[in-house]
Amino acid sequence: MAEEEEEGIASRCWKKHEKESVVHALFKPFFVCLAAGNLNPMSFRHFISQNLHFLKAFVKAYDKVEECADDDDDKKLIHDLSECIVKMIQTYQTTVEKWGFGMPKSEGVPDSMATKYNQFFLRTASGIVDGEQVIPCEAETPFEKTKVAAYALAAIAPFMRLYAHLSHRIIPLTQLDRDRTSDHIYKKWLQYYSSQEILALAKKTEDVLDKFSVSLTKEDLTIIAKLYDQAMKLQLEFFASQPKFQRNVVPLSSVQDLDKSKLSIFSAFGSTCSVVHPHVALIRMAIHSKTSPADLNLKEKLGDIARQRKQAYKQCTDNLVLSVMQEIEFDYESLCAVLEQVEMIEKWANANVEASGAFKDLSLEGIQEAGQNLVLHNGCREFFEKVMTKKDLSIDVHVITNCWSGNLIRSAFSSDLQALNIQSNELVYNEESVTTGEIVKKVESPFDKLQAFRDVVEGHKSSSSSCSRDQGHTKHLKVCIGGSSVDLLCLVEADIGIVFGSKSETLRKLGNHCGVKFVPLLHGVVKNQRGVAKWKPKSGFLYTVDSWAEIQAFILGCN
């Protein structure tokens, strides 16, 4: 039997989905429009009518579970949850009109996704998992009855927790650039789902799930986790299936008419894609490969170069007059001037690393193996794989990196991603595929990256001009993803510059000094949906994310 733990199964299941599933939900067109306050009322009425079908199915599921409950206390727990749902239904039916939205005279029938979800938890409440009757229809033993209840709760709990959490996250978005005196049309609905009443119901549902799960086996707990996952997936699919009656700004690949326009994605690599910077991987490989007495001080040499580089960046930012506390206009020329110092630092560091002989006598096979062993950030590889395998999308991807070895970067991606356009510095090899120690320096500085970026853009202009009469290509939208100061010029010159992670203080200090504003990507999306912001180059706005899930949800959606 599974040992009782402080953290229950409900909490563990929610934590698994708290980041990615919530992100994918928040970037759905329905919730973006809801947060912007311009969701078409027909969409909202359809949504709440489908929610009523969910709630009524919950009551039926609870009735099934209550009937087979063996213990009076268990019956009461289930009955209380059912009564709470009945109260929610009454609230919907009596107060939706007070919120300003008349319920349809006929609630109609559940749509296909609502039907699919309803059937899922009604079957689960009958002991059916993945189409198989895993618990007899007439559960006889107390243990079987407990399992029926736990399985049913695992199918319902994600709904309650997700709605409460989403409403809590969306409420602050409703006030972005909005007059404090103006009201948000969907504010009351959001307040209801983020109220203590709903939060308490979500918590109570999870507590009862935990109670019924305590005595279950590890195999049973695995099934519960699987049911929770399925319920969450169905809920996200339901959000995605909501009818659209208006212009939407997400997902980017769908709202762009890619038959008449082009979408290019530019990405750095470094800490943007890789958990450990590729420079660190190469240096470790170089140090481990040196065995002669003359090479014993290599580690110390490279350590000195790294310390001096770090100190140079510190002096660079210490000399800046930061403007965090005051609003200043974005100054592109000032940014270029500051980044000239970054260019000098990077070129000095590369020259000294090359002069150290660190990269002499390394095998191509060893470098490729080191690349294959690089761990990418969660969701990074999946994002690129989805872009590259979507043959129907007119999207091209370019990785522009100041890494010392393009072979290392290419090896970090799977064979399915060999078509990625990767621009990088390169190590020189002899006829035996062993490095000579020289570096072909193609992409060292912010200006080198910008030139590579512009070359791609110019290439598209040339190709589109030659076929525009036939195909009508007129617009080229450019998205850049980066996370270091070397990426800044590309980020600001793209239509949409996305800053990944929060590790690079230098990037933010340099940006703040020149009037760059760092805005959470979801905030930018909501503002764009409201029409108070537009994607455009050199706007002075960069959009921040903490995960590749946000990038995928924004550009591709979750499917």
Coordinates of C-alpha atoms in Angstrom, one line a residue:
M1 CA 0.0 0.0 0.0
A2 CA 1.2 3.6 -0.7
E3 CA 2.5 5.3 2.4
E4 CA 0.6 8.4 3.5
E5 CA 2.4 11.6 2.7
E6 CA 2.0 15.1 3.9
E7 CA 1.2 16.3 0.3
G8 CA -1.9 14.6 -1.1
I9 CA -2.4 13.3 -4.6
A10 CA -4.6 16.3 -5.5
S11 CA -1.8 18.8 -4.7
R12 CA 0.8 16.7 -6.6
C13 CA -1.4 16.5 -9.7
W14 CA -2.2 20.2 -9.7
K15 CA 1.5 21.2 -9.3
K16 CA 2.3 19.1 -12.4
H17 CA -0.1 21.3 -14.4
E18 CA 0.0 24.6 -12.6
K19 CA 2.5 26.2 -14.9
E20 CA 2.1 24.8 -18.4
S21 CA -1.6 24.0 -18.4
V22 CA -2.4 27.4 -16.9
V23 CA -0.2 29.1 -19.5
H24 CA -1.8 27.4 -22.4
A25 CA -5.2 28.3 -21.0
L26 CA -4.4 32.0 -20.5
F27 CA -3.1 32.3 -24.1
K28 CA -6.3 30.8 -25.5
P29 CA -8.3 33.4 -27.7
F30 CA -11.3 33.1 -25.4
F31 CA -9.4 34.1 -22.2
V32 CA -7.3 36.8 -24.0
C33 CA -10.5 38.4 -25.3
L34 CA -12.1 38.0 -21.9
A35 CA -9.1 39.7 -20.2
A36 CA -9.1 42.5 -22.8
G37 CA -12.8 43.1 -22.1
N38 CA -13.9 42.8 -25.7
L39 CA -15.0 39.2 -25.8
N40 CA -18.0 38.9 -28.1
P41 CA -21.1 38.4 -25.8
M42 CA -22.3 35.5 -28.0
S43 CA -19.0 33.7 -27.2
F44 CA -19.5 34.4 -23.5
R45 CA -23.1 33.2 -23.5
H46 CA -22.1 30.0 -25.3
F47 CA -19.3 29.4 -22.8
I48 CA -21.5 29.8 -19.7
S49 CA -24.3 27.7 -21.2
Q50 CA -21.7 24.9 -21.8
N51 CA -20.5 25.3 -18.2
L52 CA -24.0 24.7 -17.0
H53 CA -23.9 21.3 -18.8
F54 CA -20.6 20.5 -17.0
L55 CA -22.1 21.4 -13.6
K56 CA -25.2 19.3 -14.2
A57 CA -23.0 16.4 -15.2
F58 CA -21.0 16.8 -12.0
V59 CA -24.2 16.4 -10.0
K60 CA -25.1 13.2 -11.9
A61 CA -21.6 11.9 -11.3
Y62 CA -21.8 12.7 -7.5
D63 CA -25.2 11.0 -7.4
K64 CA -23.6 7.8 -8.8
V65 CA -20.8 7.9 -6.3
E66 CA -23.1 8.7 -3.4
E67 CA -25.3 5.8 -4.2
C68 CA -22.5 3.3 -3.9
A69 CA -20.8 4.9 -0.9
D70 CA -20.7 2.4 1.9
D71 CA -19.9 4.7 4.8
D72 CA -22.4 7.4 6.1
D73 CA -19.6 9.9 6.5
D74 CA -18.4 9.3 3.0
K75 CA -22.0 9.7 1.7
K76 CA -22.2 13.1 3.5
L77 CA -18.9 14.3 2.0
I78 CA -20.1 13.5 -1.5
H79 CA -23.6 14.9 -0.9
D80 CA -22.1 18.2 0.4
L81 CA -20.0 18.5 -2.7
S82 CA -23.0 17.8 -4.9
E83 CA -25.0 20.5 -3.0
C84 CA -22.3 23.0 -3.6
I85 CA -22.5 22.3 -7.3
V86 CA -26.3 22.6 -7.2
K87 CA -25.8 26.0 -5.6
M88 CA -23.4 27.0 -8.4
I89 CA -26.1 26.1 -11.0
Q90 CA -28.7 28.2 -9.1
T91 CA -26.2 31.1 -9.1
Y92 CA -25.7 30.8 -12.8
Q93 CA -29.4 30.7 -13.5
T94 CA -30.4 33.6 -11.2
T95 CA -27.4 36.0 -11.4
V96 CA -26.0 35.8 -14.9
E97 CA -28.7 38.4 -16.0
K98 CA -27.6 40.6 -13.1
W99 CA -24.0 40.4 -14.5
G100 CA -25.5 41.9 -17.7
F101 CA -25.8 38.7 -19.8
G102 CA -29.1 37.1 -20.4
M103 CA -29.0 33.3 -20.5
P104 CA -30.3 31.7 -23.7
K105 CA -34.0 30.8 -23.4
S106 CA -32.9 27.3 -24.1
E107 CA -29.6 26.1 -22.9
G108 CA -29.4 24.0 -26.0
V109 CA -27.4 20.8 -26.2
P110 CA -23.7 20.4 -25.2
D111 CA -21.3 21.0 -28.0
S112 CA -19.0 18.2 -29.1
M113 CA -16.2 19.1 -26.7
A114 CA -18.5 19.6 -23.7
T115 CA -20.2 16.2 -24.6
K116 CA -16.8 14.5 -24.7
Y117 CA -15.8 15.9 -21.3
N118 CA -19.2 15.1 -19.7
Q119 CA -19.0 11.5 -21.0
F120 CA -15.5 11.2 -19.6
F121 CA -16.4 11.9 -16.0
L122 CA -19.8 10.2 -16.1
R123 CA -18.0 7.0 -17.3
T124 CA -15.3 7.5 -14.7
A125 CA -17.9 7.7 -12.0
S126 CA -19.2 4.4 -13.2
G127 CA -15.8 2.8 -12.9
I128 CA -14.9 2.9 -16.6
V129 CA -11.3 4.0 -17.4
D130 CA -10.0 4.1 -21.0
G131 CA -13.1 2.3 -22.1
E132 CA -12.6 -0.6 -19.7
Q133 CA -14.8 -1.5 -16.7
V134 CA -12.0 -1.5 -14.1
I135 CA -14.4 -1.5 -11.2
P136 CA -17.6 -3.6 -11.3
C137 CA -20.8 -1.6 -12.1
E138 CA -22.1 -2.6 -8.7
A139 CA -19.0 -2.1 -6.5
E140 CA -19.4 -4.4 -3.6
T141 CA -16.4 -4.0 -1.2
P142 CA -15.7 -0.8 0.7
F143 CA -12.3 -0.7 -1.1
E144 CA -13.9 -0.8 -4.6
K145 CA -16.4 1.9 -3.5
T146 CA -13.6 4.1 -2.3
K147 CA -11.9 3.8 -5.7
V148 CA -15.0 4.8 -7.6
A149 CA -15.3 8.0 -5.5
A150 CA -11.6 8.8 -5.9
Y151 CA -11.6 8.2 -9.7
A152 CA -14.7 10.5 -10.1
L153 CA -13.1 13.2 -8.0
A154 CA -9.9 13.0 -10.0
A155 CA -12.0 13.8 -13.1
I156 CA -13.8 16.8 -11.5
A157 CA -11.1 18.4 -9.3
P158 CA -9.1 20.0 -12.2
F159 CA -12.2 21.9 -13.3
M160 CA -12.7 23.6 -10.0
R161 CA -9.1 24.4 -9.4
L162 CA -8.4 25.6 -12.9
Y163 CA -11.3 28.0 -13.1
A164 CA -10.5 29.5 -9.7
H165 CA -6.8 29.9 -10.6
L166 CA -7.5 31.3 -14.1
S167 CA -9.9 33.9 -12.8
H168 CA -7.4 35.0 -10.1
R169 CA -4.7 35.4 -12.8
I170 CA -7.0 37.2 -15.3
I171 CA -8.4 39.9 -12.9
P172 CA -5.2 42.0 -12.8
L173 CA -5.0 41.8 -16.6
T174 CA -8.4 43.5 -16.9
Q175 CA -7.0 46.8 -15.6
L176 CA -4.0 47.1 -18.0
D177 CA -4.0 50.7 -19.4
R178 CA -7.6 51.1 -18.4
D179 CA -9.2 54.1 -16.8
R180 CA -9.8 53.3 -13.1
T181 CA -13.3 54.7 -13.4
S182 CA -14.2 52.4 -16.3
D183 CA -15.6 48.9 -15.5
H184 CA -14.8 45.7 -17.1
I185 CA -17.8 43.9 -18.7
Y186 CA -16.8 40.5 -17.4
K187 CA -15.5 41.6 -14.0
K188 CA -18.3 40.2 -12.0
W189 CA -18.0 36.7 -13.5
L190 CA -14.3 36.7 -12.8
Q191 CA -14.9 37.9 -9.3
Y192 CA -17.3 35.1 -8.7
Y193 CA -14.9 32.4 -9.9
S194 CA -12.0 33.8 -7.8
S195 CA -14.2 34.3 -4.7
Q196 CA -13.6 32.5 -1.4
E197 CA -16.7 30.5 -2.1
I198 CA -15.2 28.9 -5.2
L199 CA -11.7 28.6 -3.8
A200 CA -13.2 26.8 -0.8
L201 CA -15.1 24.4 -3.1
A202 CA -11.9 23.7 -5.1
K203 CA -10.0 23.0 -1.8
K204 CA -12.9 20.9 -0.4
T205 CA -13.0 18.8 -3.6
E206 CA -9.2 18.2 -3.4
D207 CA -9.4 17.3 0.3
V208 CA -12.1 14.7 -0.3
L209 CA -10.0 13.3 -3.2
D210 CA -7.0 13.1 -0.8
K211 CA -9.2 11.3 1.8
F212 CA -10.4 8.7 -0.6
S213 CA -6.9 8.1 -2.0
V214 CA -5.1 7.5 1.3
S215 CA -5.8 3.7 1.3
L216 CA -5.3 3.1 -2.4
T217 CA -2.4 1.2 -4.0
K218 CA 0.4 2.8 -6.0
E219 CA -1.3 1.4 -9.1
D220 CA -4.6 3.1 -8.2
L221 CA -2.8 6.4 -7.5
T222 CA -1.2 6.1 -11.0
I223 CA -4.7 5.8 -12.5
I224 CA -5.9 8.8 -10.5
A225 CA -3.0 10.9 -11.8
K226 CA -3.8 9.7 -15.4
L227 CA -7.5 10.6 -15.0
Y228 CA -6.5 14.1 -13.7
D229 CA -4.2 14.5 -16.7
Q230 CA -7.0 13.5 -19.1
A231 CA -9.5 15.9 -17.4
M232 CA -7.0 18.8 -17.7
K233 CA -6.4 18.0 -21.4
L234 CA -10.1 17.9 -22.1
Q235 CA -10.6 21.2 -20.3
L236 CA -7.9 22.9 -22.4
E237 CA -9.4 21.4 -25.6
F238 CA -12.8 22.8 -24.5
F239 CA -11.3 26.3 -24.1
A240 CA -9.7 26.0 -27.5
S241 CA -13.0 24.9 -29.2
Q242 CA -14.9 28.0 -28.1
P243 CA -16.5 29.7 -31.2
K244 CA -14.7 32.9 -32.4
F245 CA -16.8 35.8 -33.4
Q246 CA -14.1 38.5 -33.6
R247 CA -10.5 39.3 -34.5
N248 CA -8.0 37.4 -32.3
V249 CA -4.3 38.0 -31.8
V250 CA -3.4 34.5 -30.7
P251 CA -2.0 32.0 -31.6
L252 CA 0.2 34.1 -33.9
S253 CA 0.6 31.3 -36.5
S254 CA -3.2 31.1 -36.9
V255 CA -4.1 34.7 -37.0
Q256 CA -1.5 35.6 -39.5
D257 CA -2.6 34.9 -43.1
L258 CA 0.5 32.8 -43.9
D259 CA -0.7 32.4 -47.5
K260 CA -0.1 36.2 -48.0
S261 CA 2.6 36.9 -45.4
K262 CA 5.7 35.4 -43.8
L263 CA 6.5 34.6 -40.2
S264 CA 10.2 34.3 -39.3
I265 CA 11.3 33.1 -35.9
F266 CA 14.8 34.1 -34.8
S267 CA 16.3 32.5 -31.6
A268 CA 19.5 32.7 -29.7
F269 CA 20.8 29.5 -28.2
G270 CA 23.1 30.1 -25.2
S271 CA 21.0 30.2 -22.0
T272 CA 17.9 30.8 -24.1
C273 CA 17.7 27.2 -25.2
S274 CA 20.3 25.4 -23.1
V275 CA 20.2 24.9 -19.4
V276 CA 24.0 25.0 -19.3
H277 CA 25.6 27.5 -21.6
P278 CA 27.3 25.7 -24.6
H279 CA 30.5 27.7 -23.8
V280 CA 30.7 25.9 -20.5
A281 CA 30.2 22.5 -22.2
L282 CA 33.1 23.2 -24.6
I283 CA 35.4 24.5 -21.9
R284 CA 34.8 21.4 -19.8
M285 CA 35.5 19.2 -22.8
A286 CA 38.7 21.2 -23.6
I287 CA 40.0 21.0 -20.0
H288 CA 39.3 17.2 -19.7
S289 CA 41.1 16.6 -23.0
K290 CA 44.4 18.2 -21.9
T291 CA 46.8 15.8 -20.3
S292 CA 50.3 17.1 -20.9
P293 CA 52.2 19.1 -18.2
A294 CA 52.1 22.2 -20.4
D295 CA 48.4 22.2 -20.5
L296 CA 47.8 21.9 -16.7
N297 CA 47.3 25.6 -16.2
L298 CA 44.6 25.8 -18.9
K299 CA 41.8 25.8 -16.4
E300 CA 43.4 28.7 -14.6
K301 CA 43.9 30.6 -17.8
L302 CA 40.3 30.2 -18.9
G303 CA 39.1 31.1 -15.4
D304 CA 41.1 34.3 -15.5
I305 CA 39.5 35.2 -18.9
A306 CA 36.0 34.5 -17.5
R307 CA 36.6 36.6 -14.4
Q308 CA 38.0 39.6 -16.5
R309 CA 35.0 39.3 -18.9
K310 CA 32.6 39.4 -15.9
Q311 CA 34.4 42.4 -14.4
A312 CA 34.3 44.2 -17.7
Y313 CA 30.5 43.8 -17.9
K314 CA 30.2 45.0 -14.3
Q315 CA 32.2 48.1 -15.1
C316 CA 30.1 48.7 -18.2
T317 CA 26.8 48.6 -16.3
D318 CA 28.2 50.4 -13.2
N319 CA 29.0 53.4 -15.5
L320 CA 25.4 53.6 -16.7
V321 CA 22.8 56.1 -15.3
L322 CA 19.9 53.7 -14.9
S323 CA 16.5 55.1 -15.6
V324 CA 14.3 52.5 -13.9
M325 CA 12.4 55.0 -11.8
Q326 CA 11.7 57.5 -14.5
E327 CA 9.9 57.2 -17.9
I328 CA 12.3 58.0 -20.8
E329 CA 11.8 57.5 -24.5
F330 CA 13.5 54.6 -26.1
D331 CA 16.7 55.7 -27.7
Y332 CA 18.0 53.3 -30.4
E333 CA 21.2 55.2 -31.1
S334 CA 22.0 55.2 -27.4
L335 CA 21.5 51.5 -27.2
C336 CA 23.9 51.0 -30.2
A337 CA 26.5 53.2 -28.5
V338 CA 26.3 51.2 -25.2
L339 CA 26.5 47.9 -27.1
E340 CA 29.8 48.9 -28.7
Q341 CA 31.3 48.2 -25.3
V342 CA 29.7 44.7 -25.3
E343 CA 31.2 44.1 -28.7
M344 CA 34.7 45.0 -27.4
I345 CA 34.3 42.7 -24.4
E346 CA 33.1 39.7 -26.5
K347 CA 35.8 40.1 -29.1
W348 CA 38.5 40.4 -26.4
A349 CA 37.2 37.3 -24.7
N350 CA 37.1 35.3 -27.9
A351 CA 40.5 36.3 -29.0
N352 CA 42.0 35.3 -25.6
V353 CA 40.2 32.0 -25.5
E354 CA 41.5 31.2 -29.0
A355 CA 45.1 32.3 -28.0
S356 CA 44.9 29.9 -25.0
G357 CA 44.9 26.9 -27.3
A358 CA 41.9 25.5 -25.4
F359 CA 40.2 24.3 -28.6
K360 CA 43.1 22.5 -30.2
D361 CA 43.0 18.7 -30.7
L362 CA 39.3 18.2 -30.0
S363 CA 37.6 15.6 -32.2
L364 CA 34.5 16.4 -34.2
E365 CA 32.9 13.3 -32.8
G366 CA 33.5 14.4 -29.2
I367 CA 32.1 17.9 -29.9
Q368 CA 29.0 16.3 -31.5
E369 CA 28.6 14.0 -28.5
A370 CA 28.9 17.0 -26.1
G371 CA 26.1 18.8 -28.1
Q372 CA 23.9 15.7 -27.9
N373 CA 24.4 15.8 -24.1
L374 CA 23.3 19.4 -23.7
V375 CA 20.0 19.6 -21.8
L376 CA 17.6 22.0 -23.3
H377 CA 15.0 24.0 -21.4
N378 CA 11.7 22.2 -20.9
G379 CA 9.5 22.7 -24.0
C380 CA 12.3 24.2 -26.2
R381 CA 12.9 21.2 -28.4
E382 CA 9.1 20.5 -28.5
F383 CA 8.5 24.0 -29.8
F384 CA 11.0 23.7 -32.6
E385 CA 9.8 20.3 -33.5
K386 CA 6.2 21.5 -33.8
V387 CA 7.3 24.4 -36.0
M388 CA 9.4 22.3 -38.3
T389 CA 6.8 19.5 -38.7
K390 CA 3.9 21.9 -39.4
K391 CA 4.2 21.7 -43.2
D392 CA 1.1 23.8 -43.7
L393 CA 2.7 26.8 -41.9
S394 CA 4.8 29.3 -43.8
I395 CA 7.3 29.7 -41.0
D396 CA 11.0 29.7 -41.2
V397 CA 13.3 29.4 -38.1
H398 CA 16.8 30.8 -37.7
V399 CA 19.1 30.1 -34.7
I400 CA 21.7 32.9 -34.5
T401 CA 24.2 32.3 -31.7
N402 CA 27.7 33.5 -30.7
C403 CA 28.6 30.0 -29.6
W404 CA 32.1 28.9 -30.6
S405 CA 31.0 25.8 -32.4
G406 CA 28.1 25.4 -34.9
N407 CA 28.6 21.6 -34.8
L408 CA 27.9 21.6 -31.1
I409 CA 24.6 23.5 -31.6
R410 CA 23.5 21.4 -34.5
S411 CA 24.1 18.2 -32.5
A412 CA 22.0 19.6 -29.6
F413 CA 18.9 19.3 -31.7
S414 CA 17.4 16.0 -32.9
S415 CA 17.7 14.7 -36.4
D416 CA 14.2 16.0 -37.1
L417 CA 15.6 19.5 -36.6
Q418 CA 18.6 19.4 -38.9
A419 CA 16.7 21.7 -41.3
L420 CA 17.1 24.6 -38.8
N421 CA 19.0 27.5 -40.1
I422 CA 21.9 27.8 -37.7
Q423 CA 24.4 30.7 -37.9
S424 CA 27.3 30.5 -35.5
N425 CA 31.0 30.8 -35.0
E426 CA 32.9 27.6 -36.1
L427 CA 35.9 25.7 -35.0
V428 CA 38.5 24.9 -37.7
Y429 CA 39.2 21.2 -38.4
N430 CA 42.0 19.4 -40.1
E431 CA 41.7 16.5 -42.5
E432 CA 41.3 14.1 -39.6
S433 CA 38.3 16.0 -38.2
V434 CA 40.3 17.3 -35.3
T435 CA 40.3 21.0 -34.3
T436 CA 43.3 23.2 -35.0
G437 CA 42.5 25.6 -32.2
E438 CA 41.3 28.4 -34.5
I439 CA 37.8 29.9 -34.4
V440 CA 36.2 31.3 -37.5
K441 CA 34.5 34.3 -35.9
K442 CA 31.2 35.0 -37.7
V443 CA 28.9 36.0 -34.9
E444 CA 30.7 37.6 -32.0
S445 CA 28.8 40.7 -31.1
P446 CA 25.3 42.3 -31.0
F447 CA 26.1 43.9 -34.4
D448 CA 27.1 40.6 -36.0
K449 CA 23.9 39.1 -34.8
L450 CA 21.9 42.0 -36.1
Q451 CA 23.7 41.7 -39.5
A452 CA 22.7 38.1 -39.7
F453 CA 19.2 39.0 -38.8
R454 CA 19.0 41.7 -41.5
D455 CA 20.5 39.4 -44.1
V456 CA 17.6 37.0 -43.6
V457 CA 15.1 39.8 -43.8
E458 CA 16.6 41.2 -46.9
G459 CA 16.6 37.7 -48.4
H460 CA 12.9 37.5 -47.8
K461 CA 12.4 40.9 -49.4
S462 CA 14.2 39.8 -52.5
S463 CA 12.3 36.5 -52.8
S464 CA 8.9 38.0 -52.0
S465 CA 9.4 40.8 -54.6
S466 CA 10.0 38.3 -57.3
C467 CA 6.9 36.3 -56.6
S468 CA 4.6 39.0 -55.0
R469 CA 2.6 39.4 -58.3
D470 CA 1.6 35.7 -58.2
Q471 CA 1.3 35.0 -54.5
G472 CA 0.5 38.4 -53.0
H473 CA 3.1 38.2 -50.2
T474 CA 3.2 41.7 -48.6
K475 CA 4.0 41.4 -44.9
H476 CA 6.9 39.8 -43.1
L477 CA 6.4 39.4 -39.3
K478 CA 9.6 38.8 -37.3
V479 CA 9.7 37.3 -33.8
C480 CA 13.1 37.2 -32.0
I481 CA 13.7 35.1 -28.8
G482 CA 16.8 35.9 -26.7
G483 CA 18.2 36.2 -23.2
S484 CA 21.5 38.0 -23.2
S485 CA 22.9 41.5 -23.9
V486 CA 24.3 40.2 -27.2
D487 CA 20.7 39.6 -28.4
L488 CA 19.5 43.1 -27.6
L489 CA 19.7 44.7 -31.1
C490 CA 17.9 41.7 -32.7
L491 CA 15.3 41.8 -30.0
V492 CA 14.4 45.5 -30.5
E493 CA 14.6 45.3 -34.3
A494 CA 12.1 42.4 -34.5
D495 CA 8.4 43.1 -34.6
I496 CA 8.1 41.1 -31.4
G497 CA 11.2 40.7 -29.2
I498 CA 10.8 38.0 -26.5
V499 CA 13.2 37.9 -23.6
F500 CA 13.5 34.4 -22.1
G501 CA 14.2 34.0 -18.4
S502 CA 15.4 36.6 -15.9
K503 CA 19.1 35.6 -15.4
S504 CA 20.7 38.3 -17.5
E505 CA 20.8 41.4 -15.3
T506 CA 23.1 43.0 -17.8
L507 CA 20.5 42.8 -20.6
R508 CA 17.9 44.6 -18.4
K509 CA 20.3 47.2 -17.1
L510 CA 21.5 48.1 -20.6
G511 CA 17.9 48.1 -21.9
N512 CA 16.6 50.2 -19.0
H513 CA 19.4 52.8 -19.5
C514 CA 18.2 53.3 -23.1
G515 CA 14.5 53.4 -22.4
V516 CA 13.6 49.8 -23.2
K517 CA 10.4 48.7 -21.4
F518 CA 10.2 45.0 -20.3
V519 CA 6.6 43.8 -20.3
P520 CA 5.3 40.3 -19.6
L521 CA 4.3 38.7 -22.9
L522 CA 0.7 38.0 -21.8
H523 CA 0.3 41.6 -20.8
G524 CA 1.4 42.6 -24.3
V525 CA -1.0 40.1 -25.9
V526 CA -4.0 41.5 -23.9
K527 CA -3.0 45.1 -24.8
N528 CA -2.8 44.1 -28.5
Q529 CA -6.2 42.4 -28.3
R530 CA -7.6 45.6 -26.8
G531 CA -6.0 47.7 -29.6
V532 CA -3.9 49.9 -27.3
A533 CA -0.6 48.3 -28.5
K534 CA 0.7 46.9 -31.8
W535 CA 3.6 44.6 -32.7
K536 CA 6.2 46.8 -34.4
P537 CA 10.0 47.0 -34.6
K538 CA 12.0 49.5 -32.5
S539 CA 9.0 50.2 -30.4
G540 CA 11.1 50.1 -27.2
F541 CA 9.0 47.3 -25.8
L542 CA 10.4 43.8 -25.2
Y543 CA 8.2 41.0 -23.9
T544 CA 9.3 38.7 -21.1
V545 CA 8.6 35.0 -20.5
D546 CA 9.7 32.5 -18.0
S547 CA 9.1 29.3 -20.0
W548 CA 9.0 27.9 -23.5
A549 CA 5.4 27.0 -22.8
E550 CA 4.5 30.7 -23.1
I551 CA 6.3 31.0 -26.4
Q552 CA 4.6 27.9 -27.8
A553 CA 1.1 29.0 -26.5
F554 CA 1.6 32.5 -28.1
I555 CA 2.9 31.4 -31.5
L556 CA 1.5 27.9 -32.0
G557 CA -1.2 27.4 -29.4
C558 CA -1.1 24.1 -27.5
N559 CA -2.1 21.7 -30.2

